[in-house]
Amino acid sequence: MLHLLARGEDPRRIRVLDIRRPIRKDLLEGAATEVDFVQVDVSDSKAVQAAFDKPWPTAKSDIAGEPKPEITVFHTAATIRFFERDPSLLPLSEKVNLAGTQNVLDASRRVGASAFVYTSSGSISVHSTRFFLWPWETEPPQFTQVVNDDDALIPKRHEDFFSNYAVSKCSAERAVRAADKTPSGKGVLRTGCIRPGNGIYGPGGDLLVGFYLVKKTNPTWIPNIMQSFIYVENCSLAHLCYEARLIELQKGGTNPDIGGQAFCVADAGPPATYGDVYDALTQLSNGACHFPKLSCTTMLGIAHLVERYDLLWHSLARSPLASFAKLLPRLGGDIIFLQPSMFALTVIHLIFDDSRARSPPEKGGLGYNGTITTIEGVCKVTLEHQKGDGKGWERVVAGHKDEGHGFALARAEKGVEEVIEKVANGVGLEPKKTLS
């Protein structure tokens, strides 16, 4: 939204649909206050259609006698249940990620939208692996994975995806891509998908870098892992680039037709390790933010126990013995995120190749030019956090306390920290040393 305002869009020609109102300071001041907000659950088709049908207010940019401006839809909503992989739990992700996306697509076509840009996920190409090794093995299979736009990389079986989240996002991406060139109002809809790196972070209370700054103490077991992150401004820019390409196609542009495709995008420069991010945050916070190291093997063993207990609870809740589920306490707090599927995404070297997105439009690219590196992005997030003395950020993080919100790794680490504190208070041990 801020990028749309910065490029000169009339705020009364922007509408935000979300399940909760924005609380970030920069979204509550200046021109952003004129942007219409509709609180809606995208899994509710009638509510979504009503939000799309809502009349637009009179705007300064209106010209008497001219047709109404064309509509672009940026669909970014998702429930991020990284921690589940059992097929029986897939509907919990599909409700928002697939059915919700279809609802937004249908509503977009009913109002005659001309461009639809969907935030997919680069994780749909990530293959699950096993981490318990034989004595003669030195690393897990597919310990290093290079992800690009090639659809052949996408797993073919449910069990090969790293989690249900990836399965649901892959299905939604297919729906969006299939909707390209379909009737929309009196015209046609052009669509495209952006596959961001893992994961998205930025100022205002993100649930990765910003979450680390709020927590301060962040137990970790993956400092050596290299991954392609993406700063939120880079990610936003990629969406705007795709929109521009789709609008050019609608106007008869001569560049290659890239409608109905998907593009990976990541930060500029070589990918960073989690340790690089940890070191930067430790230095920038003058040591207030620190990352005690735990045993990855121990955490993986605990993760399997958490998963088995959670599956037992769900199985009972859906069975004729559902009354017994009430006798078993549901796993609370952020420990629920510590499950094996989270390891399948974060305990591998994951390198994104966004060269096709960075290619010029005349060569079939987006012309994407995200220039911010991961370490520069970390510095930007830290600076904004310090400007506000961390105030407001905790409210944003607290607003993402539901299971489907937030980046699983940070939430899992927070859950481990909570357990560590309880053990330390209860038995007087130093569990960080015990688990390291």
CSV table of C-alpha atoms in Angstrom, one decimal:
chain,number,residue,atom,x,y,z
A,1,MET,CA,0.0,0.0,0.0
A,2,LEU,CA,2.8,2.4,0.9
A,3,HIS,CA,4.5,1.8,-2.5
A,4,LEU,CA,1.2,2.5,-4.3
A,5,LEU,CA,0.9,5.8,-2.5
A,6,ALA,CA,4.5,6.6,-3.1
A,7,ARG,CA,4.0,6.1,-6.9
A,8,GLY,CA,1.2,8.6,-6.8
A,9,GLU,CA,-2.0,6.5,-6.6
A,10,ASP,CA,-5.0,8.3,-5.2
A,11,PRO,CA,-5.6,6.8,-1.7
A,12,ARG,CA,-9.3,6.7,-2.4
A,13,ARG,CA,-8.6,4.4,-5.3
A,14,ILE,CA,-7.0,1.8,-2.9
A,15,ARG,CA,-8.9,-0.7,-0.8
A,16,VAL,CA,-7.4,-3.0,1.7
A,17,LEU,CA,-9.2,-6.2,2.7
A,18,ASP,CA,-7.9,-8.0,5.7
A,19,ILE,CA,-9.1,-10.1,8.7
A,20,ARG,CA,-7.9,-7.4,11.1
A,21,ARG,CA,-7.2,-3.6,10.9
A,22,PRO,CA,-3.7,-2.4,10.4
A,23,ILE,CA,-2.0,-1.1,13.5
A,24,ARG,CA,1.4,-0.2,12.1
A,25,LYS,CA,2.1,3.5,12.6
A,26,ASP,CA,3.0,4.2,9.0
A,27,LEU,CA,-0.3,2.7,7.9
A,28,LEU,CA,-2.2,5.1,10.2
A,29,GLU,CA,-0.9,8.4,9.2
A,30,GLY,CA,-0.7,10.7,6.2
A,31,ALA,CA,-2.4,9.6,2.9
A,32,ALA,CA,-2.8,6.1,4.3
A,33,THR,CA,-5.6,7.3,6.5
A,34,GLU,CA,-7.7,7.9,3.4
A,35,VAL,CA,-7.3,4.3,2.2
A,36,ASP,CA,-10.5,2.3,2.6
A,37,PHE,CA,-10.4,-0.7,4.9
A,38,VAL,CA,-12.8,-3.6,4.9
A,39,GLN,CA,-12.5,-6.3,7.5
A,40,VAL,CA,-13.2,-9.6,5.8
A,41,ASP,CA,-12.4,-13.3,6.1
A,42,VAL,CA,-11.3,-14.4,2.6
A,43,SER,CA,-12.7,-17.9,3.3
A,44,ASP,CA,-16.2,-16.3,3.4
A,45,SER,CA,-17.2,-16.0,-0.3
A,46,LYS,CA,-20.2,-13.7,0.4
A,47,ALA,CA,-18.2,-11.3,2.5
A,48,VAL,CA,-15.5,-11.2,-0.1
A,49,GLN,CA,-17.9,-10.4,-2.9
A,50,ALA,CA,-19.6,-7.7,-0.7
A,51,ALA,CA,-16.2,-6.1,-0.1
A,52,PHE,CA,-15.5,-6.1,-3.9
A,53,ASP,CA,-19.0,-4.7,-4.7
A,54,LYS,CA,-18.7,-1.9,-2.2
A,55,PRO,CA,-19.0,1.5,-4.1
A,56,TRP,CA,-15.8,3.5,-4.6
A,57,PRO,CA,-15.8,7.0,-3.1
A,58,THR,CA,-15.4,10.1,-5.2
A,59,ALA,CA,-11.7,10.8,-5.8
A,60,LYS,CA,-9.8,13.8,-6.9
A,61,SER,CA,-8.4,11.8,-9.8
A,62,ASP,CA,-11.9,11.2,-11.3
A,63,ILE,CA,-12.5,12.8,-14.7
A,64,ALA,CA,-16.0,13.5,-15.7
A,65,GLY,CA,-17.1,11.5,-18.7
A,66,GLU,CA,-14.1,9.1,-18.6
A,67,PRO,CA,-14.4,5.4,-17.9
A,68,LYS,CA,-13.7,4.2,-14.4
A,69,PRO,CA,-10.1,3.2,-13.7
A,70,GLU,CA,-9.2,-0.5,-14.3
A,71,ILE,CA,-8.8,-2.7,-11.2
A,72,THR,CA,-5.7,-4.5,-10.1
A,73,VAL,CA,-5.9,-7.1,-7.3
A,74,PHE,CA,-2.9,-8.0,-5.2
A,75,HIS,CA,-3.8,-11.1,-3.3
A,76,THR,CA,-1.4,-11.6,-0.3
A,77,ALA,CA,-3.6,-13.2,2.3
A,78,ALA,CA,-2.6,-16.6,3.6
A,79,THR,CA,-2.7,-18.8,6.7
A,80,ILE,CA,0.9,-20.0,7.4
A,81,ARG,CA,0.6,-23.4,9.0
A,82,PHE,CA,4.2,-24.4,8.3
A,83,PHE,CA,4.1,-27.0,11.1
A,84,GLU,CA,1.6,-29.5,9.7
A,85,ARG,CA,2.3,-32.2,7.1
A,86,ASP,CA,-0.3,-34.9,7.7
A,87,PRO,CA,-2.8,-35.0,4.8
A,88,SER,CA,-5.7,-35.2,7.3
A,89,LEU,CA,-4.9,-31.7,8.4
A,90,LEU,CA,-4.7,-30.2,4.9
A,91,PRO,CA,-8.2,-28.6,5.0
A,92,LEU,CA,-6.9,-26.3,7.8
A,93,SER,CA,-4.5,-24.7,5.3
A,94,GLU,CA,-6.8,-25.0,2.2
A,95,LYS,CA,-9.6,-23.1,3.8
A,96,VAL,CA,-7.8,-19.8,3.4
A,97,ASN,CA,-5.0,-20.6,1.0
A,98,LEU,CA,-7.0,-22.4,-1.7
A,99,ALA,CA,-10.7,-21.7,-1.1
A,100,GLY,CA,-10.0,-18.1,0.0
A,101,THR,CA,-7.9,-17.5,-3.1
A,102,GLN,CA,-10.7,-18.9,-5.3
A,103,ASN,CA,-13.1,-16.6,-3.6
A,104,VAL,CA,-10.9,-13.5,-4.3
A,105,LEU,CA,-10.4,-14.7,-7.9
A,106,ASP,CA,-14.2,-15.1,-8.5
A,107,ALA,CA,-14.9,-11.7,-6.9
A,108,SER,CA,-12.2,-10.1,-9.0
A,109,ARG,CA,-13.8,-11.4,-12.2
A,110,ARG,CA,-17.3,-10.3,-11.2
A,111,VAL,CA,-16.2,-6.7,-10.8
A,112,GLY,CA,-14.1,-6.8,-14.0
A,113,ALA,CA,-10.6,-6.7,-12.7
A,114,SER,CA,-7.9,-6.6,-15.4
A,115,ALA,CA,-4.8,-7.7,-13.4
A,116,PHE,CA,-4.4,-10.2,-10.6
A,117,VAL,CA,-1.0,-10.7,-8.9
A,118,TYR,CA,-0.8,-13.5,-6.3
A,119,THR,CA,1.7,-13.9,-3.6
A,120,SER,CA,2.6,-17.6,-3.9
A,121,SER,CA,5.6,-19.1,-2.1
A,122,GLY,CA,9.0,-20.2,-3.2
A,123,SER,CA,8.6,-23.0,-0.6
A,124,ILE,CA,6.3,-24.9,-3.0
A,125,SER,CA,9.4,-26.2,-4.8
A,126,VAL,CA,11.1,-27.3,-1.6
A,127,HIS,CA,11.4,-31.1,-1.2
A,128,SER,CA,11.1,-32.7,2.2
A,129,THR,CA,14.0,-34.7,3.4
A,130,ARG,CA,15.1,-36.9,6.4
A,131,PHE,CA,17.4,-35.7,9.0
A,132,PHE,CA,18.2,-38.8,11.0
A,133,LEU,CA,21.2,-40.2,9.2
A,134,TRP,CA,22.9,-43.6,8.8
A,135,PRO,CA,26.4,-43.8,10.3
A,136,TRP,CA,28.0,-43.6,6.9
A,137,GLU,CA,26.1,-40.4,5.9
A,138,THR,CA,27.5,-37.0,6.4
A,139,GLU,CA,24.5,-34.9,5.5
A,140,PRO,CA,20.8,-35.3,4.7
A,141,PRO,CA,19.6,-36.0,1.2
A,142,GLN,CA,18.9,-32.8,-0.7
A,143,PHE,CA,20.6,-30.8,2.0
A,144,THR,CA,21.2,-28.0,-0.5
A,145,GLN,CA,18.3,-27.1,-2.8
A,146,VAL,CA,18.4,-24.5,-5.6
A,147,VAL,CA,15.0,-23.1,-6.4
A,148,ASN,CA,14.1,-21.3,-9.6
A,149,ASP,CA,11.0,-20.9,-11.7
A,150,ASP,CA,11.1,-24.3,-13.3
A,151,ASP,CA,7.7,-26.1,-12.5
A,152,ALA,CA,9.5,-29.4,-12.9
A,153,LEU,CA,11.1,-28.8,-9.5
A,154,ILE,CA,7.7,-28.8,-7.7
A,155,PRO,CA,7.1,-32.1,-5.8
A,156,LYS,CA,4.5,-34.4,-7.3
A,157,ARG,CA,3.4,-36.2,-4.2
A,158,HIS,CA,1.9,-34.8,-1.0
A,159,GLU,CA,4.6,-36.4,1.2
A,160,ASP,CA,7.4,-34.8,-0.9
A,161,PHE,CA,6.2,-31.3,-0.1
A,162,PHE,CA,7.7,-29.9,3.1
A,163,SER,CA,4.3,-29.2,4.7
A,164,ASN,CA,0.6,-28.8,4.1
A,165,TYR,CA,1.2,-25.0,3.7
A,166,ALA,CA,3.2,-25.7,0.6
A,167,VAL,CA,0.6,-28.1,-0.8
A,168,SER,CA,-2.2,-25.5,-0.4
A,169,LYS,CA,-0.1,-22.7,-1.8
A,170,CYS,CA,0.8,-24.8,-4.8
A,171,SER,CA,-2.9,-25.6,-5.5
A,172,ALA,CA,-3.8,-21.9,-5.1
A,173,GLU,CA,-1.0,-20.9,-7.5
A,174,ARG,CA,-2.3,-23.3,-10.1
A,175,ALA,CA,-5.8,-21.8,-9.8
A,176,VAL,CA,-4.4,-18.3,-10.3
A,177,ARG,CA,-2.3,-19.3,-13.3
A,178,ALA,CA,-5.3,-21.2,-14.9
A,179,ALA,CA,-7.4,-18.0,-14.5
A,180,ASP,CA,-5.1,-16.1,-16.9
A,181,LYS,CA,-7.0,-14.8,-20.0
A,182,THR,CA,-10.4,-15.8,-18.5
A,183,PRO,CA,-13.5,-13.5,-18.9
A,184,SER,CA,-13.6,-10.7,-16.3
A,185,GLY,CA,-16.5,-8.3,-16.6
A,186,LYS,CA,-16.5,-7.0,-20.2
A,187,GLY,CA,-12.8,-7.9,-20.6
A,188,VAL,CA,-10.3,-10.5,-19.6
A,189,LEU,CA,-8.2,-11.1,-16.5
A,190,ARG,CA,-4.4,-11.4,-16.7
A,191,THR,CA,-2.8,-13.1,-13.8
A,192,GLY,CA,0.7,-13.8,-12.4
A,193,CYS,CA,2.4,-15.2,-9.3
A,194,ILE,CA,5.3,-14.1,-7.2
A,195,ARG,CA,7.3,-16.7,-5.3
A,196,PRO,CA,9.1,-14.9,-2.5
A,197,GLY,CA,12.2,-16.2,-0.8
A,198,ASN,CA,12.1,-17.8,2.6
A,199,GLY,CA,11.0,-15.7,4.5
A,200,ILE,CA,9.6,-12.2,4.1
A,201,TYR,CA,10.8,-9.6,6.7
A,202,GLY,CA,10.6,-5.8,7.1
A,203,PRO,CA,9.8,-2.9,9.4
A,204,GLY,CA,6.6,-2.7,11.4
A,205,GLY,CA,6.7,-5.9,13.3
A,206,ASP,CA,7.5,-8.7,11.0
A,207,LEU,CA,7.6,-12.2,12.5
A,208,LEU,CA,11.2,-13.0,11.6
A,209,VAL,CA,13.8,-10.3,12.1
A,210,GLY,CA,11.5,-7.9,14.0
A,211,PHE,CA,10.3,-10.8,16.1
A,212,TYR,CA,13.9,-11.6,17.1
A,213,LEU,CA,14.4,-7.9,18.2
A,214,VAL,CA,11.2,-8.0,20.4
A,215,LYS,CA,12.1,-11.4,22.0
A,216,LYS,CA,15.8,-10.5,22.6
A,217,THR,CA,16.7,-14.1,23.7
A,218,ASN,CA,16.3,-16.4,20.7
A,219,PRO,CA,17.4,-20.0,21.1
A,220,THR,CA,18.6,-21.4,17.8
A,221,TRP,CA,20.0,-24.5,16.2
A,222,ILE,CA,20.6,-23.4,12.6
A,223,PRO,CA,23.2,-20.6,12.6
A,224,ASN,CA,25.1,-22.3,9.8
A,225,ILE,CA,22.1,-22.6,7.4
A,226,MET,CA,22.1,-20.5,4.3
A,227,GLN,CA,18.8,-19.2,2.9
A,228,SER,CA,17.5,-16.6,0.4
A,229,PHE,CA,15.4,-14.2,2.4
A,230,ILE,CA,13.5,-11.2,0.9
A,231,TYR,CA,13.0,-7.8,2.4
A,232,VAL,CA,9.4,-6.6,2.2
A,233,GLU,CA,10.2,-3.6,-0.1
A,234,ASN,CA,11.9,-5.9,-2.6
A,235,CYS,CA,8.9,-8.2,-2.4
A,236,SER,CA,6.5,-5.4,-3.0
A,237,LEU,CA,8.5,-4.1,-5.9
A,238,ALA,CA,8.3,-7.5,-7.6
A,239,HIS,CA,4.5,-7.4,-7.3
A,240,LEU,CA,4.4,-3.9,-8.9
A,241,CYS,CA,6.7,-5.0,-11.7
A,242,TYR,CA,4.4,-7.9,-12.5
A,243,GLU,CA,1.4,-5.6,-12.5
A,244,ALA,CA,3.1,-3.3,-14.9
A,245,ARG,CA,3.9,-6.2,-17.3
A,246,LEU,CA,0.3,-7.4,-17.2
A,247,ILE,CA,-1.1,-3.9,-17.9
A,248,GLU,CA,1.3,-3.6,-20.8
A,249,LEU,CA,-0.1,-6.9,-22.2
A,250,GLN,CA,-3.7,-5.6,-21.8
A,251,LYS,CA,-2.7,-2.6,-23.9
A,252,GLY,CA,-1.2,-4.6,-26.6
A,253,GLY,CA,2.5,-4.5,-25.7
A,254,THR,CA,5.0,-6.3,-27.8
A,255,ASN,CA,7.1,-7.9,-25.1
A,256,PRO,CA,6.8,-11.7,-24.5
A,257,ASP,CA,3.5,-12.7,-22.9
A,258,ILE,CA,4.3,-13.7,-19.3
A,259,GLY,CA,0.8,-13.9,-18.1
A,260,GLY,CA,-0.1,-17.0,-16.1
A,261,GLN,CA,3.4,-17.6,-15.0
A,262,ALA,CA,5.3,-17.6,-11.7
A,263,PHE,CA,8.6,-15.9,-10.7
A,264,CYS,CA,10.9,-16.4,-7.8
A,265,VAL,CA,12.3,-13.3,-6.1
A,266,ALA,CA,14.8,-12.7,-3.4
A,267,ASP,CA,17.1,-10.1,-1.9
A,268,ALA,CA,20.0,-8.7,-3.9
A,269,GLY,CA,23.5,-10.3,-3.5
A,270,PRO,CA,24.5,-13.7,-2.3
A,271,PRO,CA,22.2,-15.3,0.3
A,272,ALA,CA,23.0,-14.9,4.0
A,273,THR,CA,23.2,-17.6,6.7
A,274,TYR,CA,21.0,-17.4,9.7
A,275,GLY,CA,24.3,-16.8,11.6
A,276,ASP,CA,24.9,-13.7,9.5
A,277,VAL,CA,21.5,-12.4,10.5
A,278,TYR,CA,22.1,-13.3,14.2
A,279,ASP,CA,25.5,-11.6,14.2
A,280,ALA,CA,24.1,-8.4,12.6
A,281,LEU,CA,21.2,-8.2,15.1
A,282,THR,CA,23.6,-8.8,18.1
A,283,GLN,CA,25.9,-6.1,17.0
A,284,LEU,CA,23.2,-3.6,16.0
A,285,SER,CA,21.3,-4.1,19.3
A,286,ASN,CA,24.6,-3.8,21.4
A,287,GLY,CA,24.1,-7.4,22.6
A,288,ALA,CA,20.5,-7.0,23.7
A,289,CYS,CA,19.5,-9.4,21.1
A,290,HIS,CA,21.3,-12.7,21.4
A,291,PHE,CA,21.1,-16.3,20.2
A,292,PRO,CA,22.0,-19.1,22.5
A,293,LYS,CA,22.7,-22.3,20.6
A,294,LEU,CA,20.9,-25.6,21.1
A,295,SER,CA,21.4,-29.1,19.7
A,296,CYS,CA,19.6,-29.5,16.4
A,297,THR,CA,19.3,-33.3,16.9
A,298,THR,CA,17.7,-32.8,20.3
A,299,MET,CA,15.3,-30.2,18.9
A,300,LEU,CA,14.4,-32.6,16.0
A,301,GLY,CA,13.7,-35.4,18.5
A,302,ILE,CA,11.4,-33.1,20.5
A,303,ALA,CA,9.7,-32.0,17.3
A,304,HIS,CA,8.7,-35.5,16.5
A,305,LEU,CA,7.2,-35.9,19.9
A,306,VAL,CA,5.2,-32.6,19.6
A,307,GLU,CA,3.9,-33.8,16.2
A,308,ARG,CA,2.8,-37.2,17.5
A,309,TYR,CA,1.0,-35.6,20.4
A,310,ASP,CA,-0.7,-33.0,18.2
A,311,LEU,CA,-1.8,-35.7,15.7
A,312,LEU,CA,-3.2,-37.8,18.6
A,313,TRP,CA,-5.3,-34.8,19.8
A,314,HIS,CA,-6.6,-34.2,16.3
A,315,SER,CA,-7.4,-37.8,15.7
A,316,LEU,CA,-9.4,-38.0,19.0
A,317,ALA,CA,-11.2,-34.7,18.3
A,318,ARG,CA,-12.5,-36.1,14.9
A,319,SER,CA,-13.4,-39.6,16.2
A,320,PRO,CA,-16.4,-41.0,18.1
A,321,LEU,CA,-14.1,-40.6,21.1
A,322,ALA,CA,-14.1,-36.8,20.7
A,323,SER,CA,-15.1,-36.4,24.4
A,324,PHE,CA,-11.7,-37.8,25.4
A,325,ALA,CA,-9.9,-35.1,23.5
A,326,LYS,CA,-11.2,-32.7,26.1
A,327,LEU,CA,-9.3,-34.6,28.7
A,328,LEU,CA,-6.0,-34.1,26.8
A,329,PRO,CA,-4.7,-30.6,27.1
A,330,ARG,CA,-4.1,-29.0,23.7
A,331,LEU,CA,-0.5,-27.9,23.1
A,332,GLY,CA,-0.4,-24.3,23.9
A,333,GLY,CA,1.9,-21.4,23.2
A,334,ASP,CA,4.4,-21.4,20.4
A,335,ILE,CA,5.7,-24.9,21.1
A,336,ILE,CA,3.1,-26.2,18.6
A,337,PHE,CA,5.4,-24.8,15.8
A,338,LEU,CA,8.2,-27.1,16.8
A,339,GLN,CA,7.4,-29.9,14.4
A,340,PRO,CA,9.4,-31.9,11.8
A,341,SER,CA,8.0,-30.0,8.8
A,342,MET,CA,9.5,-26.8,10.0
A,343,PHE,CA,12.9,-28.5,9.9
A,344,ALA,CA,12.3,-29.6,6.4
A,345,LEU,CA,12.2,-25.9,5.4
A,346,THR,CA,14.7,-24.2,7.7
A,347,VAL,CA,17.4,-26.9,8.2
A,348,ILE,CA,18.5,-27.0,4.6
A,349,HIS,CA,20.5,-24.7,2.5
A,350,LEU,CA,17.9,-23.0,0.3
A,351,ILE,CA,19.1,-20.9,-2.6
A,352,PHE,CA,16.7,-18.9,-4.8
A,353,ASP,CA,17.6,-18.1,-8.4
A,354,ASP,CA,15.6,-15.0,-9.4
A,355,SER,CA,17.6,-14.3,-12.6
A,356,ARG,CA,14.5,-14.7,-14.8
A,357,ALA,CA,12.6,-12.1,-12.7
A,358,ARG,CA,15.5,-9.7,-13.0
A,359,SER,CA,15.7,-10.1,-16.8
A,360,PRO,CA,14.3,-7.2,-18.8
A,361,PRO,CA,10.7,-7.3,-20.1
A,362,GLU,CA,11.8,-7.7,-23.7
A,363,LYS,CA,13.5,-11.0,-22.7
A,364,GLY,CA,10.5,-12.4,-20.9
A,365,GLY,CA,11.4,-11.1,-17.4
A,366,LEU,CA,9.7,-8.8,-14.9
A,367,GLY,CA,12.5,-6.1,-14.9
A,368,TYR,CA,12.6,-6.7,-11.1
A,369,ASN,CA,15.5,-4.8,-9.6
A,370,GLY,CA,15.3,-5.3,-5.8
A,371,THR,CA,18.5,-3.8,-4.7
A,372,ILE,CA,18.4,-4.3,-0.9
A,373,THR,CA,20.6,-7.1,0.4
A,374,THR,CA,19.6,-9.2,3.4
A,375,ILE,CA,22.1,-7.5,5.8
A,376,GLU,CA,20.9,-4.1,4.6
A,377,GLY,CA,17.4,-5.2,5.2
A,378,VAL,CA,18.3,-6.3,8.7
A,379,CYS,CA,19.8,-2.9,9.4
A,380,LYS,CA,16.7,-1.2,8.1
A,381,VAL,CA,14.4,-3.3,10.4
A,382,THR,CA,16.7,-2.6,13.4
A,383,LEU,CA,16.8,1.1,12.8
A,384,GLU,CA,13.0,1.3,12.6
A,385,HIS,CA,12.7,-0.8,15.7
A,386,GLN,CA,15.1,1.5,17.6
A,387,LYS,CA,13.3,4.7,16.4
A,388,GLY,CA,10.1,3.5,18.1
A,389,ASP,CA,12.0,2.0,21.1
A,390,GLY,CA,10.3,-1.2,20.2
A,391,LYS,CA,6.9,0.2,21.1
A,392,GLY,CA,4.1,-0.8,18.8
A,393,TRP,CA,6.1,-3.7,17.5
A,394,GLU,CA,5.1,-5.9,20.4
A,395,ARG,CA,1.5,-5.1,19.6
A,396,VAL,CA,1.9,-6.1,16.0
A,397,VAL,CA,3.6,-9.4,17.0
A,398,ALA,CA,0.8,-10.0,19.6
A,399,GLY,CA,-1.7,-9.5,16.8
A,400,HIS,CA,-0.3,-12.6,15.1
A,401,LYS,CA,-0.8,-15.0,17.9
A,402,ASP,CA,-3.1,-17.5,16.1
A,403,GLU,CA,-1.7,-20.8,14.8
A,404,GLY,CA,-1.9,-19.7,11.2
A,405,HIS,CA,0.0,-16.5,11.6
A,406,GLY,CA,3.7,-15.9,11.7
A,407,PHE,CA,6.9,-17.5,10.6
A,408,ALA,CA,7.2,-20.9,12.1
A,409,LEU,CA,10.9,-20.9,12.9
A,410,ALA,CA,10.7,-17.8,15.1
A,411,ARG,CA,7.5,-19.0,16.7
A,412,ALA,CA,9.1,-22.4,17.4
A,413,GLU,CA,12.2,-20.8,18.9
A,414,LYS,CA,10.0,-18.7,21.1
A,415,GLY,CA,8.2,-21.9,22.2
A,416,VAL,CA,11.5,-23.5,23.1
A,417,GLU,CA,12.5,-20.4,25.1
A,418,GLU,CA,9.2,-20.6,27.0
A,419,VAL,CA,9.9,-24.3,27.9
A,420,ILE,CA,13.4,-23.5,28.9
A,421,GLU,CA,12.2,-20.7,31.3
A,422,LYS,CA,9.6,-23.0,32.9
A,423,VAL,CA,12.2,-25.8,33.3
A,424,ALA,CA,14.7,-23.4,34.8
A,425,ASN,CA,12.2,-22.0,37.2
A,426,GLY,CA,10.8,-25.4,38.1
A,427,VAL,CA,13.9,-27.5,38.7
A,428,GLY,CA,16.7,-25.0,39.0
A,429,LEU,CA,18.7,-26.5,36.1
A,430,GLU,CA,20.4,-24.7,33.3
A,431,PRO,CA,18.6,-26.3,30.4
A,432,LYS,CA,20.4,-24.3,27.7
A,433,LYS,CA,23.6,-26.1,28.7
A,434,THR,CA,21.7,-29.4,28.9
A,435,LEU,CA,20.3,-29.0,25.4
A,436,SER,CA,23.4,-27.6,23.7
